[in-house]
Short mmCIF file of C-alpha atoms and ligand atoms in Angstrom, two decimals:
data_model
loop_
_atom_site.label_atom_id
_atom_site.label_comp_id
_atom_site.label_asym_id
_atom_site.label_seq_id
_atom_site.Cartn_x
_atom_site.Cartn_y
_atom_site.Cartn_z
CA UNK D 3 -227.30 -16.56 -81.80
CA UNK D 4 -228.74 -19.98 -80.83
CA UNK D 5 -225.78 -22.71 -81.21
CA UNK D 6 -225.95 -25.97 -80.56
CA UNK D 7 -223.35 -28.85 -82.83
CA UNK D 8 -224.58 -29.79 -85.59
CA UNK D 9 -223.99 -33.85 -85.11
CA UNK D 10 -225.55 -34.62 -88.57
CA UNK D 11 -222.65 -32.86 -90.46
CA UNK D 12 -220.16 -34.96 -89.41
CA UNK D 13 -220.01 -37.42 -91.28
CA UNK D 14 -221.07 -35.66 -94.49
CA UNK D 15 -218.51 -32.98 -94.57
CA UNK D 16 -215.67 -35.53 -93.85
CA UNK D 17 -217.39 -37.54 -96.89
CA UNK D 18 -217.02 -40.67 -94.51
CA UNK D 19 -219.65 -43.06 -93.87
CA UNK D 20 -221.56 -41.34 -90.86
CA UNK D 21 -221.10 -42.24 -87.49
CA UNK D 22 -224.30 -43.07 -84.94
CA UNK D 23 -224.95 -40.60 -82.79
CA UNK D 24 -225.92 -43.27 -80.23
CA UNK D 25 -224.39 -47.00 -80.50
CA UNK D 26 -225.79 -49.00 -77.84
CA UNK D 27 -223.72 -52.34 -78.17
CA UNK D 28 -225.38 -55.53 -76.00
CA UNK D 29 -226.23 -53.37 -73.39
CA UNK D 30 -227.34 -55.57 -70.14
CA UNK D 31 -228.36 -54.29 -66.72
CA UNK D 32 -229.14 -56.57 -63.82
CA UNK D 33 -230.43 -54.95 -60.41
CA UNK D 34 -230.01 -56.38 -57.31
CA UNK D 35 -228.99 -60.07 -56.03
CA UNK D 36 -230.19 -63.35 -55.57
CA UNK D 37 -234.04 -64.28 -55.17
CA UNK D 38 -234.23 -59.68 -55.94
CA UNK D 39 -232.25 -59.68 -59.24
CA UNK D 40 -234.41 -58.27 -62.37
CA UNK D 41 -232.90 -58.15 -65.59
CA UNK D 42 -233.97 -55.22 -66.74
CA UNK D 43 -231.50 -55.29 -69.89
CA UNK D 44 -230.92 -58.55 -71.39
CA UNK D 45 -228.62 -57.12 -74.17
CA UNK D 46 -230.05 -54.15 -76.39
CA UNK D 47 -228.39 -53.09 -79.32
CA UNK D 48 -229.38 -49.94 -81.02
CA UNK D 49 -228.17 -47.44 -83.23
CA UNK D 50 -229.26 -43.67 -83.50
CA UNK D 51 -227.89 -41.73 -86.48
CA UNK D 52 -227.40 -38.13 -86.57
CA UNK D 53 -230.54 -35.82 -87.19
CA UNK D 54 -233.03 -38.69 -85.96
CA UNK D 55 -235.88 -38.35 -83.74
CA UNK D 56 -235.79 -42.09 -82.27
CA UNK D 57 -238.75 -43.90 -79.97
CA UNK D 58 -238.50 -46.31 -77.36
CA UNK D 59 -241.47 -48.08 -76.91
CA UNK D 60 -242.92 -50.70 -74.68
CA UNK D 61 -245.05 -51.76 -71.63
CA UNK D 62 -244.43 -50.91 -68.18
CA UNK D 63 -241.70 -52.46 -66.69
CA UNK D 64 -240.03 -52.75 -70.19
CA UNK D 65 -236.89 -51.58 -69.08
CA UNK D 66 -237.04 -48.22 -71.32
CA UNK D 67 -236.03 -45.74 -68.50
CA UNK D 68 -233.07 -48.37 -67.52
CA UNK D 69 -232.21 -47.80 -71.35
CA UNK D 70 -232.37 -44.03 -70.89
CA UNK D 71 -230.20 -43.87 -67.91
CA UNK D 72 -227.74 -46.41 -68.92
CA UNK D 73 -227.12 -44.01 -72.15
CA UNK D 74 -226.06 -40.87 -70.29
CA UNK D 75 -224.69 -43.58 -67.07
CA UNK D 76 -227.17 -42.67 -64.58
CA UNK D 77 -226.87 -46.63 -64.72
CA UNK D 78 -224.05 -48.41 -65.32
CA UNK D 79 -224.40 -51.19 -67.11
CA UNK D 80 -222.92 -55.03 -66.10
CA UNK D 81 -222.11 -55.77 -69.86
CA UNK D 82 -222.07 -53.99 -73.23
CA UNK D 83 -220.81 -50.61 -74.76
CA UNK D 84 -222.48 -47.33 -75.12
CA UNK D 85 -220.54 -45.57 -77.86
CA UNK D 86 -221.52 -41.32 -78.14
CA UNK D 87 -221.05 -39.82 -81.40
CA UNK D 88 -217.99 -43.30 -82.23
CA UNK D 89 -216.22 -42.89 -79.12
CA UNK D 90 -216.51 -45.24 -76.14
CA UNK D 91 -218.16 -44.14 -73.10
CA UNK D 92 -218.90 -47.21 -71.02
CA UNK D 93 -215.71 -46.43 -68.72
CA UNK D 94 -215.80 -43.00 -68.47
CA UNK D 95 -215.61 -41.45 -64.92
CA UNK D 96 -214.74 -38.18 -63.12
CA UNK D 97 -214.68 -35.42 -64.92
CA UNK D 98 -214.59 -36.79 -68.36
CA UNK D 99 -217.65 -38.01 -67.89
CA UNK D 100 -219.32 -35.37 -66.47
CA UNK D 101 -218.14 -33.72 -69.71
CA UNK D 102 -219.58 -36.05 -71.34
CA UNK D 103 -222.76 -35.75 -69.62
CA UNK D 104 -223.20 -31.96 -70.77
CA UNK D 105 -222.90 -33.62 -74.36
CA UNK D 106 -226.51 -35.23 -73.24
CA UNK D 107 -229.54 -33.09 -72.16
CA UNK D 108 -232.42 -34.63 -70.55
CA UNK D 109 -235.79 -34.21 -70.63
CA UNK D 110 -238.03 -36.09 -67.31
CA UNK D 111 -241.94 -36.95 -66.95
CA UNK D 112 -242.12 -34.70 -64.10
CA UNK D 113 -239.95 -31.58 -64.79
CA UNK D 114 -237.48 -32.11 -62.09
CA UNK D 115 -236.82 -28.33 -61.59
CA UNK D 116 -235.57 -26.65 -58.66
CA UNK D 117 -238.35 -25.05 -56.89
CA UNK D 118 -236.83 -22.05 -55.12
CA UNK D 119 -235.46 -20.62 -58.46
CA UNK D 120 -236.92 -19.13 -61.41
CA UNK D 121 -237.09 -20.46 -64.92
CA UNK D 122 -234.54 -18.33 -65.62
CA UNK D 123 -232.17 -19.55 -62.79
CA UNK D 124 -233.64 -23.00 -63.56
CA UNK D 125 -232.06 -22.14 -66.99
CA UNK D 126 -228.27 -20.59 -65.79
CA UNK D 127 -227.89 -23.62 -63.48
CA UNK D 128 -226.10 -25.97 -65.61
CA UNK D 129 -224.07 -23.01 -67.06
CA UNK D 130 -222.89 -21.95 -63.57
CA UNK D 131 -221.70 -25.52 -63.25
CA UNK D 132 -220.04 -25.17 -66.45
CA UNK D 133 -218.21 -22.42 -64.85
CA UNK D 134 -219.79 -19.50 -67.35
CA UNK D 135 -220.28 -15.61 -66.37
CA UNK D 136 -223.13 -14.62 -64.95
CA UNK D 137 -223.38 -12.31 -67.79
CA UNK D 138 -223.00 -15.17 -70.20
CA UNK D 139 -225.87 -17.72 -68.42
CA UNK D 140 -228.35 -14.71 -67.68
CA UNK D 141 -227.68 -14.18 -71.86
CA UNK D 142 -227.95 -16.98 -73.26
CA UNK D 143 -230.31 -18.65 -70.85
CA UNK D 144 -233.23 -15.47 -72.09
CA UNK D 145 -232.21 -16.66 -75.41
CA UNK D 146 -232.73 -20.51 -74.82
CA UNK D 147 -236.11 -19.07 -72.83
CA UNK D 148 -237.13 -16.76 -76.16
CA UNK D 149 -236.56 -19.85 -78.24
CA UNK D 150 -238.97 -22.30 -76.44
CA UNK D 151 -241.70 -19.12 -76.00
CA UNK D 152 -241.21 -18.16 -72.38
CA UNK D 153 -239.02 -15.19 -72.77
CA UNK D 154 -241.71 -13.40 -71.04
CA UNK D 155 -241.74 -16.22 -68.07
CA UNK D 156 -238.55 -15.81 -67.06
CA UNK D 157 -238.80 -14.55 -63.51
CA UNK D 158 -241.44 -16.93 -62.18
CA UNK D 159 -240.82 -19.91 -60.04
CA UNK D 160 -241.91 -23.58 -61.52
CA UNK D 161 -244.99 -23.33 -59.14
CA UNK D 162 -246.40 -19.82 -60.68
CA UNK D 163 -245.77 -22.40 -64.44
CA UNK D 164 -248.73 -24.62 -66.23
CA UNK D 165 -247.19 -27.98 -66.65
CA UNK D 166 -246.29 -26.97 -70.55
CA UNK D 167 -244.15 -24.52 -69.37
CA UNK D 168 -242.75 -26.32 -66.96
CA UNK D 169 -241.59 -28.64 -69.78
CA UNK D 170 -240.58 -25.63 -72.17
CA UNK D 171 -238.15 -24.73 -69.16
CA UNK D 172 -237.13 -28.37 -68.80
CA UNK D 173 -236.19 -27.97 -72.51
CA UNK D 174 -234.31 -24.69 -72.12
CA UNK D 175 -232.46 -26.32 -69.64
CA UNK D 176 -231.62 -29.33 -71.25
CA UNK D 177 -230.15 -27.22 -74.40
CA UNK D 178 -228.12 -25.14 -72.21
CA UNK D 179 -225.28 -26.79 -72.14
CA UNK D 180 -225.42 -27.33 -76.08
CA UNK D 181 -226.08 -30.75 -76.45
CA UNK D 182 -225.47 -33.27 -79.17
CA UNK D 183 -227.99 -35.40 -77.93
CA UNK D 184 -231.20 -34.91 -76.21
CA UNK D 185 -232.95 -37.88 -73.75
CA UNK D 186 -236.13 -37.54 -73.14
CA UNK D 187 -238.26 -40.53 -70.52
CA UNK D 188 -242.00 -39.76 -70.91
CA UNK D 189 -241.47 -36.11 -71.77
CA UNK D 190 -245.59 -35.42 -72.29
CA UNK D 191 -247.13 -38.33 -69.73
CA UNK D 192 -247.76 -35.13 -67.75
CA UNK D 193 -249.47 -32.94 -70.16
CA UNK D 194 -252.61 -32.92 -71.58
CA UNK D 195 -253.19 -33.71 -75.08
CA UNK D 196 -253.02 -29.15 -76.60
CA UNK D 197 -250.06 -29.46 -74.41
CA UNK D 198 -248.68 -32.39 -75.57
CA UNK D 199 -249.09 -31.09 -79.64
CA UNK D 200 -247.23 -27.83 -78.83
CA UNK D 201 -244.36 -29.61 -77.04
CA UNK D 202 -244.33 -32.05 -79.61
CA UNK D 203 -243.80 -29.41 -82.19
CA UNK D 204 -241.23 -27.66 -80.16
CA UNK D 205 -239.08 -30.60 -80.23
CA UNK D 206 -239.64 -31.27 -83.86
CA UNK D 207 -238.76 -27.42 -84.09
CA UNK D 208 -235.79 -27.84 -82.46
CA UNK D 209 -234.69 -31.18 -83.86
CA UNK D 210 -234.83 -29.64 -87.59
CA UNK D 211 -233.50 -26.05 -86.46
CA UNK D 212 -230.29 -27.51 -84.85
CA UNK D 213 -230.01 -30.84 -86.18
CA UNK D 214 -230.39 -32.34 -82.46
CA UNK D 215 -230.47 -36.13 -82.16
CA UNK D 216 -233.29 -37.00 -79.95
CA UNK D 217 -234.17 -40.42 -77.94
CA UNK D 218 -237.32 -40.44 -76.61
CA UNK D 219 -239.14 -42.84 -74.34
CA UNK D 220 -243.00 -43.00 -74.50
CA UNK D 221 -245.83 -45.52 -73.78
CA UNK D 222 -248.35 -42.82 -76.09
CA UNK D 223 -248.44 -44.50 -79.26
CA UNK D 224 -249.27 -41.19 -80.83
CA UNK D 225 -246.70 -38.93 -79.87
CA UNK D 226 -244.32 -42.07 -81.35
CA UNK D 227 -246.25 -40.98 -84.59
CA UNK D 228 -246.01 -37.68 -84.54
CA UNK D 229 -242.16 -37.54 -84.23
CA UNK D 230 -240.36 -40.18 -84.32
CA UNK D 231 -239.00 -41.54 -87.54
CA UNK D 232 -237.69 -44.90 -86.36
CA UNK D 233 -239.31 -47.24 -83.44
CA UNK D 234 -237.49 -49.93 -81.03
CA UNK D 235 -240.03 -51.98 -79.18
CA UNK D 236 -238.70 -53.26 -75.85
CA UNK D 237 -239.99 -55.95 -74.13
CA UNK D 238 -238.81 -57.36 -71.31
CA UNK D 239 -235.04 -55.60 -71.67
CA UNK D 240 -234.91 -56.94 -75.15
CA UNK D 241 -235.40 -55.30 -78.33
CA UNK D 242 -238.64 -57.13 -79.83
CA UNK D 243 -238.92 -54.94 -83.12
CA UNK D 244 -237.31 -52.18 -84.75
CA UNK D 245 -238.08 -50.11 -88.15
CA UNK D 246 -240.06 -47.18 -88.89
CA UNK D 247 -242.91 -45.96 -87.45
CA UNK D 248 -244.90 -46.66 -90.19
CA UNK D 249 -243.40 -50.39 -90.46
CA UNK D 250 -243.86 -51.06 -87.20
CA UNK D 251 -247.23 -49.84 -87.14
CA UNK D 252 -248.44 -51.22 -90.33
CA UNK D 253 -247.23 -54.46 -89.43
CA UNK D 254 -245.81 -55.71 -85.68
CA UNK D 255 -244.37 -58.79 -86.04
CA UNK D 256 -244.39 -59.55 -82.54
CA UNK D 257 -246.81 -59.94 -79.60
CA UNK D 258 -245.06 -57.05 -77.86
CA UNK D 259 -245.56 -54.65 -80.59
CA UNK D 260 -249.03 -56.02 -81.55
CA UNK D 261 -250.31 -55.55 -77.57
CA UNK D 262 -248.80 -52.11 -77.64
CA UNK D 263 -250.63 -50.94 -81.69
CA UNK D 264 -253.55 -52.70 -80.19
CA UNK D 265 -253.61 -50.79 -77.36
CA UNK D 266 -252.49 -47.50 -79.11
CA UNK D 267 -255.64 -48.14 -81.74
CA UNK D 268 -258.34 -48.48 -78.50
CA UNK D 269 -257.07 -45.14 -76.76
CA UNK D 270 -257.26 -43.03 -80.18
N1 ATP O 14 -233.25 -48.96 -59.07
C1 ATP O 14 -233.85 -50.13 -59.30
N2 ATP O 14 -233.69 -51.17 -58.46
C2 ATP O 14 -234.25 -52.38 -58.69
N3 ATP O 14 -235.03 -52.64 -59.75
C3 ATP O 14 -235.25 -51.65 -60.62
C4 ATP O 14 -234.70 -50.34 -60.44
N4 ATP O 14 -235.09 -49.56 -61.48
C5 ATP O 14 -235.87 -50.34 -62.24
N5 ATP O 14 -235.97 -51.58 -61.76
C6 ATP O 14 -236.70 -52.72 -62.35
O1 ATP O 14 -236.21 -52.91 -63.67
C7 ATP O 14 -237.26 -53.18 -64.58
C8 ATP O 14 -237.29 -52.12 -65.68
O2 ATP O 14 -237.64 -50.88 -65.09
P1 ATP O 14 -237.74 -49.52 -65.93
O3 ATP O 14 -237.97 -48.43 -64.96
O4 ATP O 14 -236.56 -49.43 -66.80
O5 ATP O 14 -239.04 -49.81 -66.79
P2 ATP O 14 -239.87 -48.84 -67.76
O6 ATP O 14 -239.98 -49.55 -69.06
O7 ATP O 14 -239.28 -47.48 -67.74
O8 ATP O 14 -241.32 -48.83 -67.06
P3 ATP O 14 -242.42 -47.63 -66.96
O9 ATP O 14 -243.14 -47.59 -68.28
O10 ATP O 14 -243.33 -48.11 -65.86
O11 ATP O 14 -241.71 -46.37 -66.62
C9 ATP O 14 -238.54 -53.23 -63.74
O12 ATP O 14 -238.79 -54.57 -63.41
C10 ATP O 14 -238.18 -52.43 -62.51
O13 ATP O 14 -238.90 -52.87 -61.40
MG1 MG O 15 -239.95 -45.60 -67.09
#
């Protein structure tokens, strides 16, 4: 059986006020020096609860996949906490935080899978890291495969894949290591727009099946509405609006948001 923790029960069953999944606390990120520095994160503060399907929007340059990479510390950031499921990340290092990492599955634009093995050992990879049997990752991996549709995929190599399934094995992947929390930077910019609806429900699938927090990053105004419940709008490494979709749609109340609604209501 599929298992993955069930983050949104936390805080019920302890009958405690629940805890954000994600608590990104004044998060800033300068690169480079001098006359090359760009602030790319001039202090974001979010929250994700449990159970949520949250959307980062915003235009190029934004600073969304800074955001991303600063949650899971691809990035480390100059100022600020990043707080997973109430504990304090920001410092972590060595193998805590590769622990830690596991916690966090993520989900790229472009697949990022390793070419000279199969979906299936595309799949075991992060288990054999984990240290699992063979017997154990070659299970649970057709399992992970089964549940995202490609059970009967499993021996070919990413190039013998259509883009969708590319991203179904991305997904497999991602879960393998039973995540809490699932990152995902431009997950459909790559598909077209039948491939894009099927991934979308996958992840809305697997969001309400196992109670997976999800973050994702988009600049397609309509996957934002086809999943997401709540919206941030970043704009130049700040956080210009935040609400629901359907508040931040209805009404943007800044020039950010409007450009990108605009925008969004021109492409549909
Ligand atoms: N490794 C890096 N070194 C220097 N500058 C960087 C680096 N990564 C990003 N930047 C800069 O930081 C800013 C934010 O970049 P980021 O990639 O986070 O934007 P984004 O919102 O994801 O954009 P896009 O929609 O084009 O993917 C940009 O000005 C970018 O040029
Ligand atoms: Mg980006």
């Amino acid at each position: 059986m599929l298992h993955i923790h069930n983050g949104f029960l936390n805080g019920k069953a302890s009958g405690t006020a629940t805890v954000p999944m994600l608590r990104l606390e004044n998060v800033q990120k300068t690169y480079g020096r001098g006359a090359n520095q760009v602030q790319a994160l001039r202090g974001v503060s979010i929250d994700v609860m449990p159970g949520e399907i949250f959307g980062i929007i915003g235009l190029s340059g934004a600073g969304k996949s800074t955001l991303i990479r600063c949650i899971n510390l691809l990035e480390r950031p100059q100022a600020g906490r990043v707080y997973i499921d109430g504990v304090d990340v920001t410092d972590y290092k060595g193998a805590v935080l590769r622990s830690m990492r596991r916690q966090i599955g993520m989900v790229f634009q472009h697949f990022n899978l390793l070419t000279n093995r199969t979906a299936l050992g595309n799949v075991t990879f992060p288990m054999e890291i984990a240290g699992l049997s063979r017997r154990e990752r070659d299970q649970r991996a057709l399992e992970l495969l089964e549940f995202v549709g490609l059970r009967a995929k499993a021996h070919r190599y990413p190039s013998e894949l259509s883009g969708g399934e590319k991203q179904r094995v991305g997904i497999a992947r991602a879960l393998a290591s039973e995540p809490r929390l699932l990152l995902c930077d431009e997950p459909t910019s790559a598909l077209d727009p039948e491939t894009t609806a099927s991934f979308l429900n996958l992840l809305k699938d697997i969001n309400r099946r196992l109670g997976l927090t999800i973050v994702m990053v988009t600049h397609q105004m309509h996957v934002v509405r086809a999943v997401c419940g709540r919206v941030a709008v970043l704009d130049q490494g700040r956080v210009a609006e935040l609400g629901t979709v359907a508040e931040v749609f209805a009404a943007p109340k800044t020039e950010a948001a409007r450009r990108l609604v605009k925008e969004a209501a021109i492409g549909a």
